[in-house]
JSON list of C-alpha atoms in Angstrom, two decimals:
[
{"chain": "P", "resi": 1, "resn": "MET", "atom": "CA", "xyz": [35.56, 122.82, 103.90]},
{"chain": "P", "resi": 2, "resn": "ASN", "atom": "CA", "xyz": [33.22, 120.93, 101.58]},
{"chain": "P", "resi": 3, "resn": "ASN", "atom": "CA", "xyz": [33.00, 119.04, 98.31]},
{"chain": "P", "resi": 4, "resn": "ALA", "atom": "CA", "xyz": [31.87, 122.05, 96.25]},
{"chain": "P", "resi": 5, "resn": "MET", "atom": "CA", "xyz": [34.44, 121.22, 93.54]},
{"chain": "P", "resi": 6, "resn": "GLU", "atom": "CA", "xyz": [32.75, 117.96, 92.59]},
{"chain": "P", "resi": 7, "resn": "GLY", "atom": "CA", "xyz": [31.77, 118.00, 88.93]},
{"chain": "P", "resi": 8, "resn": "LYS", "atom": "CA", "xyz": [34.23, 120.80, 88.12]},
{"chain": "P", "resi": 9, "resn": "GLU", "atom": "CA", "xyz": [37.56, 120.81, 86.33]},
{"chain": "P", "resi": 10, "resn": "VAL", "atom": "CA", "xyz": [40.69, 120.69, 88.47]},
{"chain": "P", "resi": 11, "resn": "PRO", "atom": "CA", "xyz": [42.38, 124.11, 88.78]},
{"chain": "P", "resi": 12, "resn": "GLU", "atom": "CA", "xyz": [44.91, 124.81, 86.04]},
{"chain": "P", "resi": 13, "resn": "VAL", "atom": "CA", "xyz": [48.16, 125.83, 87.72]},
{"chain": "P", "resi": 14, "resn": "THR", "atom": "CA", "xyz": [51.87, 125.33, 87.12]},
{"chain": "P", "resi": 15, "resn": "PHE", "atom": "CA", "xyz": [53.87, 123.31, 89.63]},
{"chain": "P", "resi": 16, "resn": "ARG", "atom": "CA", "xyz": [57.62, 123.89, 89.92]},
{"chain": "P", "resi": 17, "resn": "VAL", "atom": "CA", "xyz": [59.21, 120.46, 90.20]},
{"chain": "P", "resi": 18, "resn": "LYS", "atom": "CA", "xyz": [62.75, 119.18, 90.46]},
{"chain": "P", "resi": 19, "resn": "ASN", "atom": "CA", "xyz": [62.65, 115.92, 88.48]},
{"chain": "P", "resi": 20, "resn": "GLU", "atom": "CA", "xyz": [64.64, 112.73, 89.00]},
{"chain": "P", "resi": 21, "resn": "LYS", "atom": "CA", "xyz": [67.43, 114.06, 86.77]},
{"chain": "P", "resi": 22, "resn": "GLY", "atom": "CA", "xyz": [67.80, 117.09, 89.03]},
{"chain": "P", "resi": 23, "resn": "GLU", "atom": "CA", "xyz": [66.34, 119.40, 86.40]},
{"chain": "P", "resi": 24, "resn": "TRP", "atom": "CA", "xyz": [63.72, 122.08, 87.02]},
{"chain": "P", "resi": 25, "resn": "GLN", "atom": "CA", "xyz": [60.42, 121.38, 85.30]},
{"chain": "P", "resi": 26, "resn": "ASP", "atom": "CA", "xyz": [57.22, 123.37, 84.90]},
{"chain": "P", "resi": 27, "resn": "LEU", "atom": "CA", "xyz": [54.42, 120.84, 85.29]},
{"chain": "P", "resi": 28, "resn": "LYS", "atom": "CA", "xyz": [50.89, 121.94, 84.44]},
{"chain": "P", "resi": 29, "resn": "SER", "atom": "CA", "xyz": [47.71, 120.46, 85.88]},
{"chain": "P", "resi": 30, "resn": "LYS", "atom": "CA", "xyz": [46.59, 119.17, 82.48]},
{"chain": "P", "resi": 31, "resn": "GLU", "atom": "CA", "xyz": [49.78, 117.11, 82.21]},
{"chain": "P", "resi": 32, "resn": "ILE", "atom": "CA", "xyz": [48.87, 115.35, 85.44]},
{"chain": "P", "resi": 33, "resn": "PHE", "atom": "CA", "xyz": [45.15, 114.84, 84.89]},
{"chain": "P", "resi": 34, "resn": "SER", "atom": "CA", "xyz": [44.20, 114.95, 81.20]},
{"chain": "P", "resi": 35, "resn": "GLY", "atom": "CA", "xyz": [43.16, 111.65, 79.66]},
{"chain": "P", "resi": 36, "resn": "LYS", "atom": "CA", "xyz": [43.66, 109.71, 82.88]},
{"chain": "P", "resi": 37, "resn": "THR", "atom": "CA", "xyz": [41.91, 108.55, 86.01]},
{"chain": "P", "resi": 38, "resn": "VAL", "atom": "CA", "xyz": [43.80, 109.89, 89.01]},
{"chain": "P", "resi": 39, "resn": "ALA", "atom": "CA", "xyz": [43.31, 109.33, 92.73]},
{"chain": "P", "resi": 40, "resn": "VAL", "atom": "CA", "xyz": [44.55, 112.38, 94.64]},
{"chain": "P", "resi": 41, "resn": "PHE", "atom": "CA", "xyz": [45.11, 112.85, 98.34]},
{"chain": "P", "resi": 42, "resn": "SER", "atom": "CA", "xyz": [46.21, 116.13, 99.89]},
{"chain": "P", "resi": 43, "resn": "LEU", "atom": "CA", "xyz": [47.54, 116.63, 103.38]},
{"chain": "P", "resi": 44, "resn": "PRO", "atom": "CA", "xyz": [48.96, 119.24, 105.78]},
{"chain": "P", "resi": 45, "resn": "GLY", "atom": "CA", "xyz": [52.65, 118.52, 105.37]},
{"chain": "P", "resi": 46, "resn": "ALA", "atom": "CA", "xyz": [55.53, 116.23, 104.51]},
{"chain": "P", "resi": 47, "resn": "PHE", "atom": "CA", "xyz": [57.12, 114.26, 107.34]},
{"chain": "P", "resi": 48, "resn": "THR", "atom": "CA", "xyz": [54.17, 114.96, 109.67]},
{"chain": "P", "resi": 49, "resn": "PRO", "atom": "CA", "xyz": [52.91, 112.05, 111.82]},
{"chain": "P", "resi": 50, "resn": "THR", "atom": "CA", "xyz": [49.58, 110.94, 110.31]},
{"chain": "P", "resi": 51, "resn": "CYS", "atom": "CA", "xyz": [50.75, 111.71, 106.79]},
{"chain": "P", "resi": 52, "resn": "SER", "atom": "CA", "xyz": [53.87, 109.56, 107.19]},
{"chain": "P", "resi": 53, "resn": "THR", "atom": "CA", "xyz": [52.51, 106.67, 109.24]},
{"chain": "P", "resi": 54, "resn": "ALA", "atom": "CA", "xyz": [49.11, 106.18, 107.59]},
{"chain": "P", "resi": 55, "resn": "HIS", "atom": "CA", "xyz": [48.10, 108.38, 104.67]},
{"chain": "P", "resi": 56, "resn": "VAL", "atom": "CA", "xyz": [51.03, 107.85, 102.29]},
{"chain": "P", "resi": 57, "resn": "PRO", "atom": "CA", "xyz": [51.89, 104.23, 103.23]},
{"chain": "P", "resi": 58, "resn": "ARG", "atom": "CA", "xyz": [48.37, 102.91, 102.68]},
{"chain": "P", "resi": 59, "resn": "TYR", "atom": "CA", "xyz": [47.94, 104.55, 99.29]},
{"chain": "P", "resi": 60, "resn": "ASN", "atom": "CA", "xyz": [51.31, 103.14, 98.29]},
{"chain": "P", "resi": 61, "resn": "GLU", "atom": "CA", "xyz": [50.35, 99.65, 99.53]},
{"chain": "P", "resi": 62, "resn": "LEU", "atom": "CA", "xyz": [47.03, 99.63, 97.68]},
{"chain": "P", "resi": 63, "resn": "ALA", "atom": "CA", "xyz": [48.39, 101.10, 94.44]},
{"chain": "P", "resi": 64, "resn": "PRO", "atom": "CA", "xyz": [48.30, 97.75, 92.58]},
{"chain": "P", "resi": 65, "resn": "VAL", "atom": "CA", "xyz": [44.65, 97.27, 93.58]},
{"chain": "P", "resi": 66, "resn": "PHE", "atom": "CA", "xyz": [43.77, 100.79, 92.44]},
{"chain": "P", "resi": 67, "resn": "LYS", "atom": "CA", "xyz": [45.47, 100.06, 89.12]},
{"chain": "P", "resi": 68, "resn": "GLU", "atom": "CA", "xyz": [43.46, 96.85, 88.69]},
{"chain": "P", "resi": 69, "resn": "HIS", "atom": "CA", "xyz": [40.30, 98.95, 88.98]},
{"chain": "P", "resi": 70, "resn": "GLY", "atom": "CA", "xyz": [41.14, 101.62, 86.44]},
{"chain": "P", "resi": 71, "resn": "VAL", "atom": "CA", "xyz": [43.22, 104.19, 88.34]},
{"chain": "P", "resi": 72, "resn": "ASP", "atom": "CA", "xyz": [46.19, 105.30, 86.26]},
{"chain": "P", "resi": 73, "resn": "ASP", "atom": "CA", "xyz": [48.02, 107.40, 88.86]},
{"chain": "P", "resi": 74, "resn": "ILE", "atom": "CA", "xyz": [47.98, 108.14, 92.57]},
{"chain": "P", "resi": 75, "resn": "VAL", "atom": "CA", "xyz": [49.03, 111.69, 93.41]},
{"chain": "P", "resi": 76, "resn": "CYS", "atom": "CA", "xyz": [49.98, 113.19, 96.77]},
{"chain": "P", "resi": 77, "resn": "VAL", "atom": "CA", "xyz": [49.72, 116.99, 96.99]},
{"chain": "P", "resi": 78, "resn": "SER", "atom": "CA", "xyz": [51.10, 119.13, 99.80]},
{"chain": "P", "resi": 79, "resn": "VAL", "atom": "CA", "xyz": [51.98, 122.78, 100.30]},
{"chain": "P", "resi": 80, "resn": "ASN", "atom": "CA", "xyz": [55.69, 122.02, 100.49]},
{"chain": "P", "resi": 81, "resn": "ASP", "atom": "CA", "xyz": [58.57, 122.73, 98.12]},
{"chain": "P", "resi": 82, "resn": "THR", "atom": "CA", "xyz": [59.87, 120.17, 95.66]},
{"chain": "P", "resi": 83, "resn": "PHE", "atom": "CA", "xyz": [63.04, 119.41, 97.67]},
{"chain": "P", "resi": 84, "resn": "VAL", "atom": "CA", "xyz": [61.00, 118.47, 100.74]},
{"chain": "P", "resi": 85, "resn": "MET", "atom": "CA", "xyz": [58.52, 116.40, 98.72]},
{"chain": "P", "resi": 86, "resn": "ASN", "atom": "CA", "xyz": [61.30, 114.54, 96.91]},
{"chain": "P", "resi": 87, "resn": "ALA", "atom": "CA", "xyz": [63.07, 113.80, 100.20]},
{"chain": "P", "resi": 88, "resn": "TRP", "atom": "CA", "xyz": [59.82, 112.62, 101.77]},
{"chain": "P", "resi": 89, "resn": "LYS", "atom": "CA", "xyz": [59.03, 110.32, 98.86]},
{"chain": "P", "resi": 90, "resn": "HIS", "atom": "CA", "xyz": [62.48, 108.77, 99.19]},
{"chain": "P", "resi": 91, "resn": "ASP", "atom": "CA", "xyz": [62.13, 108.45, 102.97]},
{"chain": "P", "resi": 92, "resn": "GLN", "atom": "CA", "xyz": [58.73, 106.76, 102.59]},
{"chain": "P", "resi": 93, "resn": "GLY", "atom": "CA", "xyz": [59.88, 104.42, 99.82]},
{"chain": "P", "resi": 94, "resn": "ALA", "atom": "CA", "xyz": [56.60, 105.35, 98.13]},
{"chain": "P", "resi": 95, "resn": "ASP", "atom": "CA", "xyz": [57.58, 104.55, 94.57]},
{"chain": "P", "resi": 96, "resn": "ARG", "atom": "CA", "xyz": [53.95, 103.96, 93.51]},
{"chain": "P", "resi": 97, "resn": "VAL", "atom": "CA", "xyz": [52.78, 107.47, 94.45]},
{"chain": "P", "resi": 98, "resn": "ARG", "atom": "CA", "xyz": [53.50, 110.67, 92.54]},
{"chain": "P", "resi": 99, "resn": "PHE", "atom": "CA", "xyz": [54.44, 113.51, 94.90]},
{"chain": "P", "resi": 100, "resn": "ILE", "atom": "CA", "xyz": [53.42, 116.97, 93.68]},
{"chain": "P", "resi": 101, "resn": "PRO", "atom": "CA", "xyz": [54.76, 120.09, 95.46]},
{"chain": "P", "resi": 102, "resn": "ASP", "atom": "CA", "xyz": [52.23, 122.92, 95.68]},
{"chain": "P", "resi": 103, "resn": "GLY", "atom": "CA", "xyz": [54.90, 125.20, 97.09]},
{"chain": "P", "resi": 104, "resn": "ASN", "atom": "CA", "xyz": [52.97, 128.45, 96.73]},
{"chain": "P", "resi": 105, "resn": "GLY", "atom": "CA", "xyz": [49.63, 126.90, 97.66]},
{"chain": "P", "resi": 106, "resn": "GLU", "atom": "CA", "xyz": [48.08, 128.01, 94.35]},
{"chain": "P", "resi": 107, "resn": "PHE", "atom": "CA", "xyz": [46.42, 124.69, 93.55]},
{"chain": "P", "resi": 108, "resn": "THR", "atom": "CA", "xyz": [45.22, 124.20, 97.12]},
{"chain": "P", "resi": 109, "resn": "LYS", "atom": "CA", "xyz": [43.81, 127.73, 97.27]},
{"chain": "P", "resi": 110, "resn": "ALA", "atom": "CA", "xyz": [41.96, 127.25, 93.97]},
{"chain": "P", "resi": 111, "resn": "MET", "atom": "CA", "xyz": [40.51, 124.03, 95.40]},
{"chain": "P", "resi": 112, "resn": "GLY", "atom": "CA", "xyz": [39.19, 126.00, 98.39]},
{"chain": "P", "resi": 113, "resn": "MET", "atom": "CA", "xyz": [41.33, 123.89, 100.71]},
{"chain": "P", "resi": 114, "resn": "LEU", "atom": "CA", "xyz": [43.98, 126.34, 101.90]},
{"chain": "P", "resi": 115, "resn": "VAL", "atom": "CA", "xyz": [43.90, 126.78, 105.68]},
{"chain": "P", "resi": 116, "resn": "ASP", "atom": "CA", "xyz": [45.87, 128.84, 108.18]},
{"chain": "P", "resi": 117, "resn": "LYS", "atom": "CA", "xyz": [48.20, 126.72, 110.32]},
{"chain": "P", "resi": 118, "resn": "ARG", "atom": "CA", "xyz": [50.17, 129.58, 111.84]},
{"chain": "P", "resi": 119, "resn": "GLU", "atom": "CA", "xyz": [49.42, 128.36, 115.35]},
{"chain": "P", "resi": 120, "resn": "LEU", "atom": "CA", "xyz": [51.66, 125.38, 114.54]},
{"chain": "P", "resi": 121, "resn": "GLY", "atom": "CA", "xyz": [54.27, 127.49, 112.81]},
{"chain": "P", "resi": 122, "resn": "PHE", "atom": "CA", "xyz": [53.29, 125.98, 109.44]},
{"chain": "P", "resi": 123, "resn": "GLY", "atom": "CA", "xyz": [51.75, 129.02, 107.75]},
{"chain": "P", "resi": 124, "resn": "PRO", "atom": "CA", "xyz": [49.21, 128.30, 104.95]},
{"chain": "P", "resi": 125, "resn": "ARG", "atom": "CA", "xyz": [48.71, 124.57, 104.39]},
{"chain": "P", "resi": 126, "resn": "SER", "atom": "CA", "xyz": [46.23, 122.18, 102.82]},
{"chain": "P", "resi": 127, "resn": "TRP", "atom": "CA", "xyz": [43.22, 120.74, 104.59]},
{"chain": "P", "resi": 128, "resn": "ARG", "atom": "CA", "xyz": [43.25, 116.96, 104.41]},
{"chain": "P", "resi": 129, "resn": "TYR", "atom": "CA", "xyz": [41.10, 115.55, 101.60]},
{"chain": "P", "resi": 130, "resn": "SER", "atom": "CA", "xyz": [41.09, 113.11, 98.71]},
{"chain": "P", "resi": 131, "resn": "MET", "atom": "CA", "xyz": [39.43, 113.14, 95.30]},
{"chain": "P", "resi": 132, "resn": "LEU", "atom": "CA", "xyz": [38.94, 111.03, 92.20]},
{"chain": "P", "resi": 133, "resn": "VAL", "atom": "CA", "xyz": [39.66, 112.91, 88.96]},
{"chain": "P", "resi": 134, "resn": "LYS", "atom": "CA", "xyz": [38.68, 111.56, 85.55]},
{"chain": "P", "resi": 135, "resn": "ASN", "atom": "CA", "xyz": [40.10, 113.32, 82.49]},
{"chain": "P", "resi": 136, "resn": "GLY", "atom": "CA", "xyz": [40.57, 116.51, 84.44]},
{"chain": "P", "resi": 137, "resn": "LYS", "atom": "CA", "xyz": [37.12, 116.57, 86.05]},
{"chain": "P", "resi": 138, "resn": "ILE", "atom": "CA", "xyz": [36.57, 115.96, 89.74]},
{"chain": "P", "resi": 139, "resn": "GLU", "atom": "CA", "xyz": [34.11, 113.10, 90.14]},
{"chain": "P", "resi": 140, "resn": "LYS", "atom": "CA", "xyz": [34.22, 112.57, 93.90]},
{"chain": "P", "resi": 141, "resn": "MET", "atom": "CA", "xyz": [35.74, 114.25, 96.95]},
{"chain": "P", "resi": 142, "resn": "PHE", "atom": "CA", "xyz": [36.26, 113.01, 100.50]},
{"chain": "P", "resi": 143, "resn": "VAL", "atom": "CA", "xyz": [36.90, 116.03, 102.74]},
{"chain": "P", "resi": 144, "resn": "GLU", "atom": "CA", "xyz": [37.80, 115.65, 106.39]},
{"chain": "P", "resi": 145, "resn": "PRO", "atom": "CA", "xyz": [35.30, 117.17, 108.85]},
{"chain": "P", "resi": 146, "resn": "GLU", "atom": "CA", "xyz": [35.99, 120.63, 110.27]},
{"chain": "P", "resi": 147, "resn": "VAL", "atom": "CA", "xyz": [36.89, 119.68, 113.81]},
{"chain": "P", "resi": 148, "resn": "PRO", "atom": "CA", "xyz": [39.90, 120.67, 115.94]},
{"chain": "P", "resi": 149, "resn": "GLY", "atom": "CA", "xyz": [43.20, 118.96, 115.28]},
{"chain": "P", "resi": 150, "resn": "ASP", "atom": "CA", "xyz": [44.05, 116.92, 112.21]},
{"chain": "P", "resi": 151, "resn": "PRO", "atom": "CA", "xyz": [41.07, 114.62, 111.49]},
{"chain": "P", "resi": 152, "resn": "TYR", "atom": "CA", "xyz": [41.77, 111.52, 109.43]},
{"chain": "P", "resi": 153, "resn": "LYS", "atom": "CA", "xyz": [38.50, 109.72, 108.86]},
{"chain": "P", "resi": 154, "resn": "VAL", "atom": "CA", "xyz": [37.46, 109.81, 105.18]},
{"chain": "P", "resi": 155, "resn": "SER", "atom": "CA", "xyz": [40.44, 110.76, 102.99]},
{"chain": "P", "resi": 156, "resn": "ASP", "atom": "CA", "xyz": [42.22, 107.44, 103.50]},
{"chain": "P", "resi": 157, "resn": "ALA", "atom": "CA", "xyz": [43.06, 104.95, 100.75]},
{"chain": "P", "resi": 158, "resn": "ASP", "atom": "CA", "xyz": [40.54, 102.34, 101.89]},
{"chain": "P", "resi": 159, "resn": "THR", "atom": "CA", "xyz": [37.63, 104.80, 101.70]},
{"chain": "P", "resi": 160, "resn": "MET", "atom": "CA", "xyz": [38.66, 105.83, 98.19]},
{"chain": "P", "resi": 161, "resn": "LEU", "atom": "CA", "xyz": [39.06, 102.23, 97.06]},
{"chain": "P", "resi": 162, "resn": "ASN", "atom": "CA", "xyz": [35.69, 101.31, 98.52]},
{"chain": "P", "resi": 163, "resn": "TYR", "atom": "CA", "xyz": [34.13, 104.08, 96.43]},
{"chain": "P", "resi": 164, "resn": "ILE", "atom": "CA", "xyz": [35.87, 102.96, 93.24]},
{"chain": "P", "resi": 165, "resn": "ALA", "atom": "CA", "xyz": [35.50, 99.20, 93.72]},
{"chain": "P", "resi": 166, "resn": "PRO", "atom": "CA", "xyz": [33.44, 98.17, 96.79]},
{"chain": "P", "resi": 167, "resn": "ASN", "atom": "CA", "xyz": [34.14, 94.48, 96.23]},
{"chain": "P", "resi": 168, "resn": "ALA", "atom": "CA", "xyz": [37.86, 94.82, 95.57]},
{"chain": "P", "resi": 169, "resn": "SER", "atom": "CA", "xyz": [40.10, 92.23, 97.16]},
{"chain": "P", "resi": 170, "resn": "LYS", "atom": "CA", "xyz": [42.61, 94.14, 99.26]},
{"chain": "P", "resi": 171, "resn": "THR", "atom": "CA", "xyz": [46.19, 93.22, 99.93]},
{"chain": "P", "resi": 172, "resn": "LYS", "atom": "CA", "xyz": [47.09, 91.12, 102.95]},
{"chain": "P", "resi": 173, "resn": "ASP", "atom": "CA", "xyz": [49.24, 92.52, 105.75]},
{"chain": "P", "resi": 174, "resn": "VAL", "atom": "CA", "xyz": [52.01, 89.94, 106.13]},
{"chain": "P", "resi": 175, "resn": "LEU", "atom": "CA", "xyz": [54.76, 90.00, 108.76]},
{"chain": "P", "resi": 176, "resn": "LEU", "atom": "CA", "xyz": [57.66, 87.55, 108.89]},
{"chain": "P", "resi": 177, "resn": "PHE", "atom": "CA", "xyz": [59.95, 87.09, 111.85]},
{"chain": "P", "resi": 178, "resn": "THR", "atom": "CA", "xyz": [63.19, 85.68, 110.46]},
{"chain": "P", "resi": 179, "resn": "LYS", "atom": "CA", "xyz": [66.87, 85.21, 111.25]},
{"chain": "P", "resi": 180, "resn": "PRO", "atom": "CA", "xyz": [69.95, 85.21, 108.97]},
{"chain": "P", "resi": 181, "resn": "GLY", "atom": "CA", "xyz": [70.83, 81.98, 107.19]},
{"chain": "P", "resi": 182, "resn": "CYS", "atom": "CA", "xyz": [67.40, 80.44, 107.70]},
{"chain": "P", "resi": 183, "resn": "SER", "atom": "CA", "xyz": [66.52, 78.26, 104.69]},
{"chain": "P", "resi": 184, "resn": "PHE", "atom": "CA", "xyz": [62.92, 77.92, 105.84]},
{"chain": "P", "resi": 185, "resn": "CYS", "atom": "CA", "xyz": [62.67, 81.73, 105.87]},
{"chain": "P", "resi": 186, "resn": "THR", "atom": "CA", "xyz": [63.93, 81.79, 102.28]},
{"chain": "P", "resi": 187, "resn": "LYS", "atom": "CA", "xyz": [61.29, 79.22, 101.35]},
{"chain": "P", "resi": 188, "resn": "ALA", "atom": "CA", "xyz": [58.54, 81.26, 103.04]},
{"chain": "P", "resi": 189, "resn": "LYS", "atom": "CA", "xyz": [59.53, 84.42, 101.21]},
{"chain": "P", "resi": 190, "resn": "ALA", "atom": "CA", "xyz": [59.63, 82.57, 97.89]},
{"chain": "P", "resi": 191, "resn": "MET", "atom": "CA", "xyz": [56.10, 81.24, 98.47]},
{"chain": "P", "resi": 192, "resn": "LEU", "atom": "CA", "xyz": [54.80, 84.71, 99.25]},
{"chain": "P", "resi": 193, "resn": "LYS", "atom": "CA", "xyz": [56.54, 86.15, 96.18]},
{"chain": "P", "resi": 194, "resn": "GLU", "atom": "CA", "xyz": [55.00, 83.45, 93.98]},
{"chain": "P", "resi": 195, "resn": "LYS", "atom": "CA", "xyz": [51.59, 84.32, 95.42]},
{"chain": "P", "resi": 196, "resn": "GLY", "atom": "CA", "xyz": [52.24, 87.99, 94.68]},
{"chain": "P", "resi": 197, "resn": "TRP", "atom": "CA", "xyz": [51.91, 89.01, 98.32]},
{"chain": "P", "resi": 198, "resn": "GLU", "atom": "CA", "xyz": [54.17, 91.66, 99.78]},
{"chain": "P", "resi": 199, "resn": "TYR", "atom": "CA", "xyz": [55.48, 91.30, 103.30]},
{"chain": "P", "resi": 200, "resn": "SER", "atom": "CA", "xyz": [57.38, 93.06, 106.05]},
{"chain": "P", "resi": 201, "resn": "GLU", "atom": "CA", "xyz": [60.34, 91.28, 107.59]},
{"chain": "P", "resi": 202, "resn": "VAL", "atom": "CA", "xyz": [61.77, 91.57, 111.09]},
{"chain": "P", "resi": 203, "resn": "THR", "atom": "CA", "xyz": [65.07, 89.95, 112.05]},
{"chain": "P", "resi": 204, "resn": "ALA", "atom": "CA", "xyz": [64.26, 88.55, 115.47]},
{"chain": "P", "resi": 205, "resn": "SER", "atom": "CA", "xyz": [66.19, 87.32, 118.49]},
{"chain": "P", "resi": 206, "resn": "PRO", "atom": "CA", "xyz": [65.11, 84.09, 120.21]},
{"chain": "P", "resi": 207, "resn": "ARG", "atom": "CA", "xyz": [63.61, 86.14, 123.05]},
{"chain": "P", "resi": 208, "resn": "MET", "atom": "CA", "xyz": [61.56, 88.20, 120.61]},
{"chain": "P", "resi": 209, "resn": "LEU", "atom": "CA", "xyz": [60.35, 85.05, 118.85]},
{"chain": "P", "resi": 210, "resn": "ARG", "atom": "CA", "xyz": [59.27, 83.47, 122.14]},
{"chain": "P", "resi": 211, "resn": "ALA", "atom": "CA", "xyz": [57.48, 86.69, 123.11]},
{"chain": "P", "resi": 212, "resn": "VAL", "atom": "CA", "xyz": [55.33, 86.81, 119.96]},
{"chain": "P", "resi": 213, "resn": "SER", "atom": "CA", "xyz": [54.80, 83.10, 119.27]},
{"chain": "P", "resi": 214, "resn": "GLU", "atom": "CA", "xyz": [56.16, 81.08, 122.20]},
{"chain": "P", "resi": 215, "resn": "LYS", "atom": "CA", "xyz": [58.55, 79.46, 119.73]},
{"chain": "P", "resi": 216, "resn": "ALA", "atom": "CA", "xyz": [62.22, 80.12, 118.93]},
{"chain": "P", "resi": 217, "resn": "THR", "atom": "CA", "xyz": [62.31, 78.77, 115.38]},
{"chain": "P", "resi": 218, "resn": "THR", "atom": "CA", "xyz": [61.96, 80.81, 112.19]},
{"chain": "P", "resi": 219, "resn": "PRO", "atom": "CA", "xyz": [60.12, 81.91, 110.27]},
{"chain": "P", "resi": 220, "resn": "GLN", "atom": "CA", "xyz": [57.11, 82.88, 112.34]},
{"chain": "P", "resi": 221, "resn": "VAL", "atom": "CA", "xyz": [54.35, 84.30, 110.17]},
{"chain": "P", "resi": 222, "resn": "PHE", "atom": "CA", "xyz": [51.47, 86.67, 110.92]},
{"chain": "P", "resi": 223, "resn": "ILE", "atom": "CA", "xyz": [48.81, 87.62, 108.35]},
{"chain": "P", "resi": 224, "resn": "ASP", "atom": "CA", "xyz": [46.25, 90.36, 108.97]},
{"chain": "P", "resi": 225, "resn": "GLY", "atom": "CA", "xyz": [47.03, 90.23, 112.68]},
{"chain": "P", "resi": 226, "resn": "LYS", "atom": "CA", "xyz": [46.54, 86.45, 112.90]},
{"chain": "P", "resi": 227, "resn": "TYR", "atom": "CA", "xyz": [49.33, 84.08, 113.89]},
{"chain": "P", "resi": 228, "resn": "ILE", "atom": "CA", "xyz": [49.84, 81.53, 111.11]},
{"chain": "P", "resi": 229, "resn": "GLY", "atom": "CA", "xyz": [52.95, 79.65, 112.24]},
{"chain": "P", "resi": 230, "resn": "ASP", "atom": "CA", "xyz": [56.08, 78.42, 110.48]},
{"chain": "P", "resi": 231, "resn": "SER", "atom": "CA", "xyz": [56.79, 77.82, 106.77]},
{"chain": "P", "resi": 232, "resn": "VAL", "atom": "CA", "xyz": [54.80, 74.57, 106.75]},
{"chain": "P", "resi": 233, "resn": "ALA", "atom": "CA", "xyz": [51.78, 76.33, 108.22]},
{"chain": "P", "resi": 234, "resn": "LEU", "atom": "CA", "xyz": [52.23, 79.16, 105.73]},
{"chain": "P", "resi": 235, "resn": "GLU", "atom": "CA", "xyz": [52.27, 76.71, 102.81]},
{"chain": "P", "resi": 236, "resn": "ALA", "atom": "CA", "xyz": [48.99, 75.19, 104.00]},
{"chain": "P", "resi": 237, "resn": "TYR", "atom": "CA", "xyz": [47.46, 78.66, 104.48]},
{"chain": "P", "resi": 238, "resn": "LEU", "atom": "CA", "xyz": [48.44, 79.80, 100.99]},
{"chain": "P", "resi": 239, "resn": "LYS", "atom": "CA", "xyz": [46.89, 76.73, 99.40]},
{"chain": "P", "resi": 240, "resn": "ASN", "atom": "CA", "xyz": [43.52, 77.69, 100.90]},
{"chain": "P", "resi": 241, "resn": "ASN", "atom": "CA", "xyz": [43.67, 81.45, 100.28]}
]
């Protein structure tokens, strides 16, 4: 596997897609790529571990940053049928990523990325890679090294974003431990929303709270792996960041 397609036009194929209305649609490559800048990542299969826990979620998280730096669409391609891809998109909550089913592997084969995964019972699948496509032409590819297993080193969202905009300010990873009826939790979430920061929320028991912060009050806030504190501490942090 290599980046031999750099500088070439994306393969022109027709994808069979079941759209949001439940209607069959023939979607051609030019409809996806013409006149736009598109970040594409392709992977071995829907619902598989690395694809579901890292590849898709990070592209979805960074979608607003990609958009700020000129990327019109983010596309996920896999050699799966449209029903599987639609179900996976729903399961992932990845509303910022466009899922394209390459059910017959025609696009992947034309890209030179079709590999034999029969030892896993998968049949023909895509090698893991990403690429930046501008107006139908492939500008840059990041292809995973040919080593055993399922390498995930260069096709990730952060590598692609670093290529497009090395100095881009990335989103913060924010985690709130909360409990129902907590007015301070509501205040913390409002402050984060005003700042434009997304967050993950965990409803926590007193024991869980003591385990992570040695406190039993809520909210307890963590940002990029660092313990911030309660809503007062969060307010002070946001004023300086």
